[in-house]
Short mmCIF file of C-alpha atoms in Angstrom, two decimals:
data_model
loop_
_atom_site.label_atom_id
_atom_site.label_comp_id
_atom_site.label_asym_id
_atom_site.label_seq_id
_atom_site.Cartn_x
_atom_site.Cartn_y
_atom_site.Cartn_z
CA UNK Z 1 -6.48 -13.61 12.49
CA UNK Z 2 -5.24 -16.48 11.21
CA UNK Z 3 -3.73 -19.47 13.86
CA UNK Z 4 -2.03 -22.27 12.92
CA UNK Z 5 -0.58 -25.51 13.65
CA UNK Z 6 1.78 -27.53 12.42
CA UNK Z 7 1.10 -31.07 10.60
CA UNK Z 8 3.43 -33.63 8.52
CA UNK Z 9 3.44 -33.58 4.50
CA UNK Z 10 1.73 -37.17 5.32
CA UNK Z 11 -0.99 -35.73 7.20
CA UNK Z 12 -4.78 -33.83 5.55
CA UNK Z 13 -4.48 -30.02 5.26
CA UNK Z 14 -7.53 -28.69 7.03
CA UNK Z 15 -8.74 -25.02 6.97
CA UNK Z 16 -11.60 -23.47 9.75
CA UNK Z 17 -13.96 -20.71 9.21
CA UNK Z 18 -15.38 -18.89 11.74
CA UNK Z 19 -17.62 -16.03 10.69
CA UNK Z 20 -19.58 -15.73 13.57
CA UNK Z 21 -15.56 -14.45 15.41
CA UNK Z 22 -15.41 -11.17 14.44
CA UNK Z 23 -12.23 -9.88 14.82
CA UNK Z 24 -11.35 -6.41 13.74
CA UNK Z 25 -12.50 -4.13 10.74
CA UNK Z 26 -10.85 -3.89 7.77
CA UNK Z 27 -9.82 -0.27 6.64
CA UNK Z 28 -10.69 0.37 3.06
CA UNK Z 29 -7.60 2.30 2.47
CA UNK Z 30 -5.85 -1.01 2.69
CA UNK Z 31 -5.84 -0.75 -0.84
CA UNK Z 32 -4.66 2.77 -1.95
CA UNK Z 33 -2.39 3.15 -4.69
CA UNK Z 34 0.82 5.25 -4.78
CA UNK Z 35 1.86 7.39 -8.10
CA UNK Z 36 5.69 9.13 -7.88
CA UNK Z 37 7.70 11.30 -10.60
CA UNK Z 38 9.41 8.71 -11.24
CA UNK Z 39 9.93 6.65 -14.46
CA UNK Z 40 6.86 6.46 -16.34
CA UNK Z 41 4.25 6.92 -13.66
CA UNK Z 42 3.14 10.20 -14.30
CA UNK Z 43 4.51 11.10 -17.84
CA UNK Z 44 3.17 8.34 -19.82
CA UNK Z 45 1.66 6.72 -17.38
CA UNK Z 46 -1.96 8.42 -16.04
CA UNK Z 47 -0.90 11.73 -17.83
CA UNK Z 48 0.20 11.55 -21.64
CA UNK Z 49 -1.67 14.60 -23.56
CA UNK Z 50 -1.85 14.11 -26.95
CA UNK Z 51 -2.17 10.31 -26.94
CA UNK Z 52 -5.68 9.44 -28.11
CA UNK Z 53 -6.36 7.26 -25.23
CA UNK Z 54 -6.48 10.30 -23.37
CA UNK Z 55 -8.68 12.79 -22.34
CA UNK Z 56 -8.98 16.57 -22.93
CA UNK Z 57 -7.60 17.31 -19.42
CA UNK Z 58 -3.97 14.60 -20.89
CA UNK Z 59 -5.33 11.51 -18.17
CA UNK Z 60 -5.32 8.26 -20.11
CA UNK Z 61 -8.46 6.89 -20.22
CA UNK Z 62 -7.85 3.57 -20.62
CA UNK Z 63 -5.76 3.91 -16.66
CA UNK Z 64 -8.37 5.33 -15.50
CA UNK Z 65 -10.83 2.61 -16.12
CA UNK Z 66 -8.40 -0.41 -15.60
CA UNK Z 67 -7.82 1.60 -11.86
CA UNK Z 68 -11.78 2.10 -11.39
CA UNK Z 69 -11.67 -1.51 -10.85
CA UNK Z 70 -9.62 -1.89 -7.83
CA UNK Z 71 -12.03 0.76 -6.17
CA UNK Z 72 -8.91 2.50 -4.82
CA UNK Z 73 -9.62 4.21 -1.96
CA UNK Z 74 -6.43 6.54 -1.83
CA UNK Z 75 -3.32 7.02 -3.66
CA UNK Z 76 -0.22 8.60 -1.78
CA UNK Z 77 1.63 11.12 -4.15
CA UNK Z 78 4.29 12.80 -5.60
CA UNK Z 79 6.99 10.04 -3.80
CA UNK Z 80 8.51 8.79 -2.52
CA UNK Z 81 12.24 9.81 -3.62
CA UNK Z 82 11.26 12.21 -5.22
CA UNK Z 83 9.44 14.65 -2.23
CA UNK Z 84 13.05 15.60 -1.04
CA UNK Z 85 13.65 17.90 -2.93
CA UNK Z 86 9.80 19.07 -4.70
CA UNK Z 87 8.03 22.55 -4.18
CA UNK Z 88 4.68 22.26 -4.90
CA UNK Z 89 4.72 25.88 -6.56
CA UNK Z 90 6.81 24.87 -9.41
CA UNK Z 91 4.01 22.80 -10.30
CA UNK Z 92 0.98 24.87 -9.93
CA UNK Z 93 -0.53 28.08 -12.58
CA UNK Z 94 -0.33 28.15 -16.66
CA UNK Z 95 2.42 25.46 -17.06
CA UNK Z 96 3.82 27.19 -20.14
CA UNK Z 97 5.72 29.22 -16.91
CA UNK Z 98 6.35 26.23 -15.00
CA UNK Z 99 10.65 25.93 -14.14
CA UNK Z 100 11.65 22.95 -15.57
CA UNK Z 101 14.24 21.36 -12.34
CA UNK Z 102 16.80 19.18 -12.17
CA UNK Z 103 15.41 16.30 -10.47
CA UNK Z 104 17.82 14.47 -8.03
CA UNK Z 105 16.12 11.43 -6.94
CA UNK Z 106 15.92 9.30 -10.08
CA UNK Z 107 18.21 11.65 -11.90
CA UNK Z 108 16.00 13.65 -14.13
CA UNK Z 109 14.27 16.54 -15.51
CA UNK Z 110 11.39 17.14 -13.76
CA UNK Z 111 8.99 18.96 -16.25
CA UNK Z 112 6.29 20.08 -13.37
CA UNK Z 113 3.57 19.80 -16.43
CA UNK Z 114 1.61 17.92 -13.92
CA UNK Z 115 1.42 18.83 -10.46
CA UNK Z 116 -0.85 19.91 -7.36
CA UNK Z 117 -4.29 20.72 -9.40
CA UNK Z 118 -3.71 17.75 -12.27
CA UNK Z 119 -3.11 15.27 -9.27
CA UNK Z 120 -6.64 16.27 -7.51
CA UNK Z 121 -8.42 16.86 -10.97
CA UNK Z 122 -7.02 13.14 -11.45
CA UNK Z 123 -8.01 12.14 -7.98
CA UNK Z 124 -11.56 13.69 -8.35
CA UNK Z 125 -12.38 11.23 -11.71
CA UNK Z 126 -10.97 8.15 -10.70
CA UNK Z 127 -12.75 8.51 -6.95
CA UNK Z 128 -10.19 9.06 -4.72
CA UNK Z 129 -8.94 10.72 -2.00
CA UNK Z 130 -5.39 12.00 -2.27
CA UNK Z 131 -2.62 10.93 0.05
CA UNK Z 132 0.16 14.09 0.20
CA UNK Z 133 4.23 13.37 1.27
CA UNK Z 134 5.77 16.37 1.46
CA UNK Z 135 9.01 17.77 2.59
CA UNK Z 136 9.73 20.26 5.85
CA UNK Z 137 11.12 23.24 4.00
CA UNK Z 138 7.30 24.01 1.89
CA UNK Z 139 4.91 22.06 3.78
CA UNK Z 140 2.33 24.79 5.56
CA UNK Z 141 2.30 26.89 2.42
CA UNK Z 142 1.08 23.69 0.30
CA UNK Z 143 -2.07 22.68 3.16
CA UNK Z 144 -2.70 25.89 2.84
CA UNK Z 145 -2.76 26.18 -0.95
CA UNK Z 146 -4.80 23.22 -0.96
CA UNK Z 147 -7.10 23.30 2.43
CA UNK Z 148 -7.25 26.74 3.21
CA UNK Z 149 -10.28 29.41 3.52
CA UNK Z 150 -9.45 32.40 4.05
CA UNK Z 151 -8.69 35.58 2.34
CA UNK Z 152 -4.62 34.32 2.42
CA UNK Z 153 -2.21 34.27 -0.21
CA UNK Z 154 -2.00 30.39 -1.11
CA UNK Z 155 -5.91 30.06 -0.72
CA UNK Z 156 -6.07 32.61 -3.44
CA UNK Z 157 -3.14 31.24 -4.96
CA UNK Z 158 -5.69 28.02 -5.62
CA UNK Z 159 -8.48 30.65 -6.42
CA UNK Z 160 -6.05 32.35 -9.31
CA UNK Z 161 -5.28 29.25 -10.94
CA UNK Z 162 -9.14 28.39 -10.93
CA UNK Z 163 -10.28 26.28 -7.71
CA UNK Z 164 -12.38 28.50 -6.02
CA UNK Z 165 -13.61 25.51 -3.18
CA UNK Z 166 -10.51 24.27 -0.47
CA UNK Z 167 -9.73 20.40 -1.65
CA UNK Z 168 -9.32 19.36 1.97
CA UNK Z 169 -6.61 16.78 1.48
CA UNK Z 170 -6.40 15.17 4.25
CA UNK Z 171 -3.62 12.75 4.94
CA UNK Z 172 -0.29 14.40 4.98
CA UNK Z 173 3.34 11.99 5.12
CA UNK Z 174 5.97 13.89 7.26
CA UNK Z 175 9.04 12.97 4.88
CA UNK Z 176 9.49 9.56 3.17
CA UNK Z 177 12.13 7.45 4.04
CA UNK Z 178 14.74 10.23 5.46
CA UNK Z 179 16.61 7.22 7.28
CA UNK Z 180 17.75 6.27 4.32
CA UNK Z 181 21.30 7.23 2.52
CA UNK Z 182 19.69 7.56 -0.49
CA UNK Z 183 18.01 10.28 0.40
CA UNK Z 184 18.41 14.50 -0.08
CA UNK Z 185 16.82 15.23 3.33
CA UNK Z 186 18.27 12.40 5.14
CA UNK Z 187 18.65 13.37 9.40
CA UNK Z 188 19.64 11.08 12.02
CA UNK Z 189 16.28 9.70 13.89
CA UNK Z 190 16.69 12.82 16.94
CA UNK Z 191 16.78 15.45 14.15
CA UNK Z 192 14.27 13.89 12.60
CA UNK Z 193 12.13 13.31 15.25
CA UNK Z 194 12.63 16.54 16.69
CA UNK Z 195 12.04 18.38 13.30
CA UNK Z 196 8.96 15.84 12.81
CA UNK Z 197 7.27 16.73 15.75
CA UNK Z 198 7.45 20.80 15.09
CA UNK Z 199 5.99 20.29 11.49
CA UNK Z 200 3.54 18.31 13.28
CA UNK Z 201 2.16 21.28 15.45
CA UNK Z 202 1.76 23.41 13.38
CA UNK Z 203 0.71 21.93 10.61
CA UNK Z 204 -1.95 20.73 13.02
CA UNK Z 205 -2.88 24.82 14.14
CA UNK Z 206 -3.08 25.63 10.16
CA UNK Z 207 -5.55 22.41 10.16
CA UNK Z 208 -6.43 20.52 13.05
CA UNK Z 209 -8.21 17.94 10.61
CA UNK Z 210 -5.41 16.72 9.14
CA UNK Z 211 -4.26 13.28 9.69
CA UNK Z 212 -0.72 13.17 9.47
CA UNK Z 213 2.05 9.78 9.83
CA UNK Z 214 4.96 9.84 10.73
CA UNK Z 215 8.32 8.47 8.96
CA UNK Z 216 9.24 5.22 10.42
CA UNK Z 217 11.49 2.88 8.12
CA UNK Z 218 10.87 -0.95 8.26
CA UNK Z 219 8.51 -1.33 11.40
CA UNK Z 220 11.91 -3.77 13.02
CA UNK Z 221 14.42 -0.80 13.63
CA UNK Z 222 15.20 1.36 16.32
CA UNK Z 223 14.59 4.01 14.18
CA UNK Z 224 10.83 3.12 14.46
CA UNK Z 225 11.04 3.09 18.39
CA UNK Z 226 12.71 6.61 18.51
CA UNK Z 227 10.80 8.30 16.64
CA UNK Z 228 7.39 7.23 17.95
CA UNK Z 229 8.92 7.15 21.73
CA UNK Z 230 10.20 10.94 21.23
CA UNK Z 231 6.29 11.93 18.87
CA UNK Z 232 3.59 9.69 20.80
CA UNK Z 233 2.64 12.65 23.27
CA UNK Z 234 -0.41 12.86 25.33
CA UNK Z 235 -1.78 15.87 23.29
CA UNK Z 236 -1.69 18.44 26.19
CA UNK Z 237 2.06 17.59 26.69
CA UNK Z 238 4.03 20.54 27.60
CA UNK Z 239 5.74 21.00 24.46
CA UNK Z 240 2.46 21.43 22.41
CA UNK Z 241 0.35 23.74 22.26
CA UNK Z 242 -2.91 22.00 20.41
CA UNK Z 243 -5.31 19.81 21.96
CA UNK Z 244 -5.81 17.16 19.55
CA UNK Z 245 -2.82 14.30 18.90
CA UNK Z 246 -0.30 15.86 16.62
CA UNK Z 247 0.96 11.70 14.98
CA UNK Z 248 -2.03 9.81 13.51
CA UNK Z 249 -0.17 6.93 11.64
CA UNK Z 250 3.49 5.57 11.75
CA UNK Z 251 4.61 4.78 8.59
CA UNK Z 252 7.18 1.36 7.45
CA UNK Z 253 8.26 0.39 4.27
CA UNK Z 254 9.62 -2.90 2.37
CA UNK Z 255 10.44 -4.20 -0.79
CA UNK Z 256 10.58 -7.99 -0.81
CA UNK Z 257 12.01 -10.54 -4.20
CA UNK Z 258 13.96 -13.57 -4.61
CA UNK Z 259 14.78 -15.37 -7.81
CA UNK Z 260 13.32 -18.92 -6.26
CA UNK Z 261 9.83 -18.92 -5.41
CA UNK Z 262 9.53 -20.64 -2.39
CA UNK Z 263 11.63 -17.69 -0.62
CA UNK Z 264 10.12 -15.01 -3.20
CA UNK Z 265 6.49 -16.35 -1.92
CA UNK Z 266 7.25 -16.07 1.85
CA UNK Z 267 9.27 -13.36 2.05
CA UNK Z 268 5.80 -10.81 2.56
CA UNK Z 269 5.70 -12.72 6.13
CA UNK Z 270 8.39 -10.50 6.97
CA UNK Z 271 5.52 -7.76 6.72
CA UNK Z 272 3.44 -9.65 8.94
CA UNK Z 273 6.27 -9.64 11.83
CA UNK Z 274 7.01 -5.40 10.64
CA UNK Z 275 3.43 -5.29 11.69
CA UNK Z 276 3.21 -6.78 14.79
CA UNK Z 277 6.44 -5.11 16.09
CA UNK Z 278 5.62 -1.82 14.88
CA UNK Z 279 1.88 -2.56 17.18
CA UNK Z 280 4.01 -3.61 20.26
CA UNK Z 281 6.26 -0.06 19.36
CA UNK Z 282 3.18 1.65 19.70
CA UNK Z 283 2.11 0.78 22.31
CA UNK Z 284 5.70 1.01 24.46
CA UNK Z 285 5.82 4.51 23.46
CA UNK Z 286 2.20 5.19 25.08
CA UNK Z 287 2.55 3.39 27.85
CA UNK Z 288 6.84 4.93 28.57
CA UNK Z 289 5.03 8.64 27.44
CA UNK Z 290 1.91 8.25 29.68
CA UNK Z 291 -0.67 8.57 26.60
CA UNK Z 292 -4.40 8.68 28.25
CA UNK Z 293 -5.74 5.86 27.09
CA UNK Z 294 -9.00 7.72 25.35
CA UNK Z 295 -6.54 8.95 23.43
CA UNK Z 296 -6.51 7.82 19.93
CA UNK Z 297 -4.14 4.79 18.85
CA UNK Z 298 -2.09 5.98 15.89
CA UNK Z 299 -2.24 3.07 13.10
CA UNK Z 300 0.00 1.34 10.75
CA UNK Z 301 0.44 2.80 7.10
CA UNK Z 302 2.48 0.71 5.31
CA UNK Z 303 2.53 2.89 2.27
CA UNK Z 304 5.50 1.57 0.03
CA UNK Z 305 4.99 -2.19 -0.40
CA UNK Z 306 6.10 -4.92 -3.54
CA UNK Z 307 7.88 -7.18 -5.00
CA UNK Z 308 10.80 -5.35 -6.18
CA UNK Z 309 13.96 -6.16 -7.47
CA UNK Z 310 16.18 -2.95 -7.74
CA UNK Z 311 18.93 -4.66 -9.45
CA UNK Z 312 16.74 -6.16 -12.05
CA UNK Z 313 14.83 -2.94 -12.38
CA UNK Z 314 16.63 -0.12 -11.14
CA UNK Z 315 15.15 3.08 -10.71
CA UNK Z 316 17.13 5.60 -12.17
CA UNK Z 317 16.01 3.45 -14.99
CA UNK Z 318 12.19 3.48 -14.78
CA UNK Z 319 11.88 0.39 -13.39
CA UNK Z 320 9.74 -1.81 -14.96
CA UNK Z 321 9.18 -5.28 -13.65
CA UNK Z 322 8.41 -7.86 -16.02
CA UNK Z 323 6.33 -10.07 -12.93
CA UNK Z 324 5.43 -13.83 -12.62
CA UNK Z 325 2.80 -15.78 -11.22
CA UNK Z 326 5.55 -16.01 -8.27
CA UNK Z 327 5.14 -12.63 -7.89
CA UNK Z 328 1.62 -12.57 -8.14
CA UNK Z 329 1.10 -14.73 -5.53
CA UNK Z 330 3.92 -13.03 -3.42
CA UNK Z 331 1.30 -10.03 -3.60
CA UNK Z 332 -1.47 -12.25 -2.56
CA UNK Z 333 0.65 -13.32 0.75
CA UNK Z 334 1.16 -9.17 1.58
CA UNK Z 335 -2.45 -8.54 1.01
CA UNK Z 336 -3.87 -12.00 3.36
CA UNK Z 337 -0.81 -9.93 5.75
CA UNK Z 338 -3.19 -6.61 5.17
CA UNK Z 339 -5.72 -8.82 5.72
CA UNK Z 340 -4.66 -10.76 8.97
CA UNK Z 341 -3.48 -7.70 10.30
CA UNK Z 342 -6.43 -5.30 10.10
CA UNK Z 343 -6.58 -4.23 13.75
CA UNK Z 344 -3.13 -2.36 12.90
CA UNK Z 345 -3.23 -0.96 9.59
CA UNK Z 346 -4.53 1.92 8.87
CA UNK Z 347 -3.34 1.97 5.28
CA UNK Z 348 -1.55 0.09 2.39
CA UNK Z 349 -0.03 1.94 -0.88
CA UNK Z 350 0.98 -0.67 -3.03
CA UNK Z 351 4.19 0.52 -4.84
CA UNK Z 352 3.17 1.71 -7.62
CA UNK Z 353 0.30 2.09 -9.50
CA UNK Z 354 1.17 2.79 -12.62
CA UNK Z 355 4.49 1.15 -15.35
CA UNK Z 356 6.76 1.54 -12.35
CA UNK Z 357 6.90 -1.96 -9.84
CA UNK Z 358 3.50 -1.99 -11.01
CA UNK Z 359 0.40 -4.38 -11.86
CA UNK Z 360 -0.73 -1.53 -14.70
CA UNK Z 361 1.34 -1.01 -17.48
CA UNK Z 362 0.69 1.42 -20.33
CA UNK Z 363 2.37 1.80 -24.37
CA UNK Z 364 1.00 4.25 -27.01
CA UNK Z 365 -1.48 2.16 -27.83
CA UNK Z 366 -3.24 0.66 -24.46
CA UNK Z 367 -2.25 -1.05 -21.07
CA UNK Z 368 -1.23 -4.57 -19.73
CA UNK Z 369 -2.42 -6.27 -16.55
CA UNK Z 370 0.27 -7.97 -14.90
CA UNK Z 371 0.11 -11.01 -13.15
CA UNK Z 372 0.07 -8.89 -10.10
CA UNK Z 373 -3.11 -7.27 -11.13
CA UNK Z 374 -5.11 -10.13 -10.59
CA UNK Z 375 -5.10 -10.77 -6.58
CA UNK Z 376 -5.46 -6.94 -6.36
CA UNK Z 377 -8.55 -7.19 -8.43
CA UNK Z 378 -9.22 -10.38 -6.61
CA UNK Z 379 -9.22 -8.79 -3.25
CA UNK Z 380 -10.13 -5.55 -3.77
CA UNK Z 381 -13.05 -6.89 -4.97
CA UNK Z 382 -14.14 -9.23 -2.16
CA UNK Z 383 -11.61 -8.76 0.57
CA UNK Z 384 -13.99 -6.07 2.83
CA UNK Z 385 -15.51 -5.68 5.61
CA UNK Z 386 -14.44 -7.88 9.15
CA UNK Z 387 -11.43 -10.22 8.88
CA UNK Z 388 -13.06 -13.28 10.96
CA UNK Z 389 -11.53 -16.07 12.74
CA UNK Z 390 -9.67 -18.46 11.04
CA UNK Z 391 -7.40 -21.77 11.43
CA UNK Z 392 -5.05 -23.66 9.68
CA UNK Z 393 -3.23 -27.17 10.16
CA UNK Z 394 -1.03 -28.32 6.94
CA UNK Z 395 2.54 -28.74 6.22
CA UNK Z 396 5.06 -26.05 5.88
CA UNK Z 397 8.06 -25.19 3.83
CA UNK Z 398 11.44 -25.31 5.57
CA UNK Z 399 14.09 -24.33 3.18
CA UNK Z 400 15.88 -20.85 3.46
CA UNK Z 401 13.71 -17.10 3.60
CA UNK Z 402 14.36 -14.21 1.99
CA UNK Z 403 15.51 -12.08 4.29
CA UNK Z 404 16.86 -14.88 6.23
CA UNK Z 405 15.44 -14.06 9.73
CA UNK Z 406 11.69 -14.86 8.47
CA UNK Z 407 12.70 -18.44 8.86
CA UNK Z 408 13.34 -17.84 12.80
CA UNK Z 409 10.54 -15.58 13.64
CA UNK Z 410 7.57 -16.85 11.06
CA UNK Z 411 5.73 -20.04 9.98
CA UNK Z 412 5.67 -20.70 6.93
CA UNK Z 413 2.68 -23.40 5.99
CA UNK Z 414 1.98 -24.78 2.16
CA UNK Z 415 -1.74 -22.74 2.40
CA UNK Z 416 -1.24 -19.30 3.54
CA UNK Z 417 -4.87 -18.05 4.52
CA UNK Z 418 -6.92 -14.71 5.11
CA UNK Z 419 -10.92 -15.07 5.95
CA UNK Z 420 -13.62 -11.84 6.02
CA UNK Z 421 -16.74 -11.32 6.28
CA UNK Z 422 -18.17 -8.59 3.87
CA UNK Z 423 -21.18 -6.01 4.77
CA UNK Z 424 -23.36 -8.13 2.16
CA UNK Z 425 -23.91 -11.00 4.43
CA UNK Z 426 -20.70 -13.22 2.07
CA UNK Z 427 -17.78 -15.16 3.69
CA UNK Z 428 -14.58 -14.14 1.94
CA UNK Z 429 -11.95 -17.04 2.28
CA UNK Z 430 -8.29 -16.19 0.55
CA UNK Z 431 -6.25 -19.07 0.25
CA UNK Z 432 -2.22 -19.45 -1.25
CA UNK Z 433 -1.07 -22.32 -2.24
CA UNK Z 434 2.69 -21.71 -2.41
CA UNK Z 435 3.94 -25.30 -2.99
CA UNK Z 436 5.58 -25.16 -6.53
CA UNK Z 437 4.93 -28.80 -7.54
CA UNK Z 438 2.68 -30.32 -5.35
CA UNK Z 439 -1.60 -29.53 -5.07
CA UNK Z 440 -2.84 -29.69 -1.34
CA UNK Z 441 -6.43 -31.74 -1.02
CA UNK Z 442 -8.20 -30.06 2.54
CA UNK Z 443 -10.70 -29.85 4.21
CA UNK Z 444 -12.64 -26.56 4.10
CA UNK Z 445 -14.81 -26.47 7.63
CA UNK Z 446 -17.35 -23.80 7.78
CA UNK Z 447 -17.92 -24.04 3.93
CA UNK Z 448 -21.27 -24.01 3.03
CA UNK Z 449 -23.89 -24.40 0.19
CA UNK Z 450 -22.90 -23.31 -3.63
CA UNK Z 451 -19.14 -21.85 -2.95
CA UNK Z 452 -17.80 -19.45 -6.05
CA UNK Z 453 -14.82 -19.90 -6.79
CA UNK Z 454 -12.27 -18.18 -8.56
CA UNK Z 455 -8.02 -18.74 -9.25
CA UNK Z 456 -5.33 -17.34 -9.92
CA UNK Z 457 -2.69 -19.80 -11.19
CA UNK Z 458 -0.80 -20.75 -14.80
CA UNK Z 459 1.71 -23.52 -15.70
CA UNK Z 460 4.36 -22.80 -13.81
CA UNK Z 461 5.58 -20.18 -11.31
CA UNK Z 462 7.72 -17.94 -14.39
CA UNK Z 463 4.13 -17.66 -16.46
CA UNK Z 464 3.73 -13.84 -17.18
CA UNK Z 465 1.46 -11.86 -19.04
CA UNK Z 466 4.41 -9.88 -20.61
CA UNK Z 467 4.99 -11.81 -23.02
CA UNK Z 468 2.90 -10.79 -25.51
CA UNK Z 469 -0.38 -12.78 -24.27
CA UNK Z 470 -2.28 -12.97 -21.12
CA UNK Z 471 -0.87 -15.90 -18.98
CA UNK Z 472 -2.08 -14.88 -16.04
CA UNK Z 473 -5.88 -14.56 -14.59
CA UNK Z 474 -8.94 -15.33 -13.09
CA UNK Z 475 -10.97 -18.35 -14.10
CA UNK Z 476 -14.36 -18.58 -12.53
CA UNK Z 477 -15.79 -22.49 -10.64
CA UNK Z 478 -18.43 -23.45 -8.69
CA UNK Z 479 -17.75 -25.91 -6.18
CA UNK Z 480 -20.88 -27.96 -3.61
CA UNK Z 481 -18.59 -27.78 -0.18
CA UNK Z 482 -18.51 -31.59 -0.19
CA UNK Z 483 -15.85 -33.53 0.64
CA UNK Z 484 -12.16 -31.20 0.35
CA UNK Z 485 -11.07 -29.32 -1.95
CA UNK Z 486 -7.93 -29.58 -3.81
CA UNK Z 487 -6.02 -26.46 -4.38
CA UNK Z 488 -3.39 -26.05 -6.86
CA UNK Z 489 0.13 -26.19 -6.80
CA UNK Z 490 1.34 -22.82 -7.29
CA UNK Z 491 -2.35 -20.57 -6.87
CA UNK Z 492 -4.51 -18.22 -5.44
CA UNK Z 493 -7.88 -19.70 -4.53
CA UNK Z 494 -10.70 -17.27 -3.66
CA UNK Z 495 -14.02 -19.14 -2.22
CA UNK Z 496 -16.67 -17.05 -1.77
CA UNK Z 497 -20.34 -18.01 0.43
CA UNK Z 498 -23.23 -16.65 1.85
CA UNK Z 499 -22.90 -16.99 5.76
CA UNK Z 500 -25.61 -18.84 7.93
#
């Protein structure tokens, strides 16, 4: 949690860090990923058989090694919009017998050469938990195939396909963006809430250990309120035969972008307000529905987020963004938001993990780590443990925001800050100086000893790693914690020291 006091631009900024004020535990799942059958995410991304860079499974070894650097706790699959017309049964069994199908989300052909067993094997090699997004036509059979232990049809089919023990897939989403007109599975909120609740009931009867994620919109919509009100019911509701809560998480999505740096880098603050609103809607639904206080409160699953301009990186053409330093700083602000709101956020999935609006790009010869890779790397490496109290006093950006409503509901300070206390006893402070032209000298109260400093910046906000050379990366240095610290213009700085 970070509080803020607005100063004039003539006053000296100050950041105060309070390691003894532990606010909430950070769920490692905020560093989750997302792989969809879209563009080159799967084929030519994580799966590239015949390439000398791939292993015997067809998995790109360079991609696996790079993603291991991020210590990704969970990966969402196989969509996204792709999920609406996907039948998982097409992607299991002998590869030469799998049917090719028209793919309606991104207007391609799905070969089904990569499916459930391949993805789950890839997750095991990566060391991550799978998170499946399902449609309502094939859900029960898919759960039985993945998790069934008995002598039943789909559990036996899994065994026939070479996997004896259950995969024990824990996380399952009840549809994807079913409120959207681009969805083949689009529904009204009334139809969705009814269907989602009934399917949740059936799924938990089949496997009570599942973590089920309700499909929300962006956290600020009447869809979110309606579906939460209809589906967050007491576990012993007369409408339910289950003795466990049916809904464990509520998903929201947000993509932001702007061709102008300051609207671009402040846009992720919309995610912060969306989390705050969603958290209140969860409380309101529980209050109105008489949910007992002892029943586990759902958390927020921010399972699609990123910088994405769908006009410049069209989805049906693969959505391959070429990211800039400005975009990297926007990603850092998103990550600051998830740290600040760790009490409410149970998972966050950057969309996507490889090639498609991704920090990691492949070619037949290797990989490129885009500008947005580096904030992910620093946060996933250091920003774990506990969110701790911090206070920022500085000037603010006063111009237009994107979306426009951010201007009326959020402060937009020049220094965007979050702070953590790791289980190793180290304090970590992430500071994004969003100012395009001005270095900001700031007091850092609470910093002691020798400070390790990690900086992400470049000569200008348009710097990119997709021009044949790495213009944006991480530089390391130290600071003696004496006097003020100069945060460079348009930069991410991570300060790290041992707590006293």
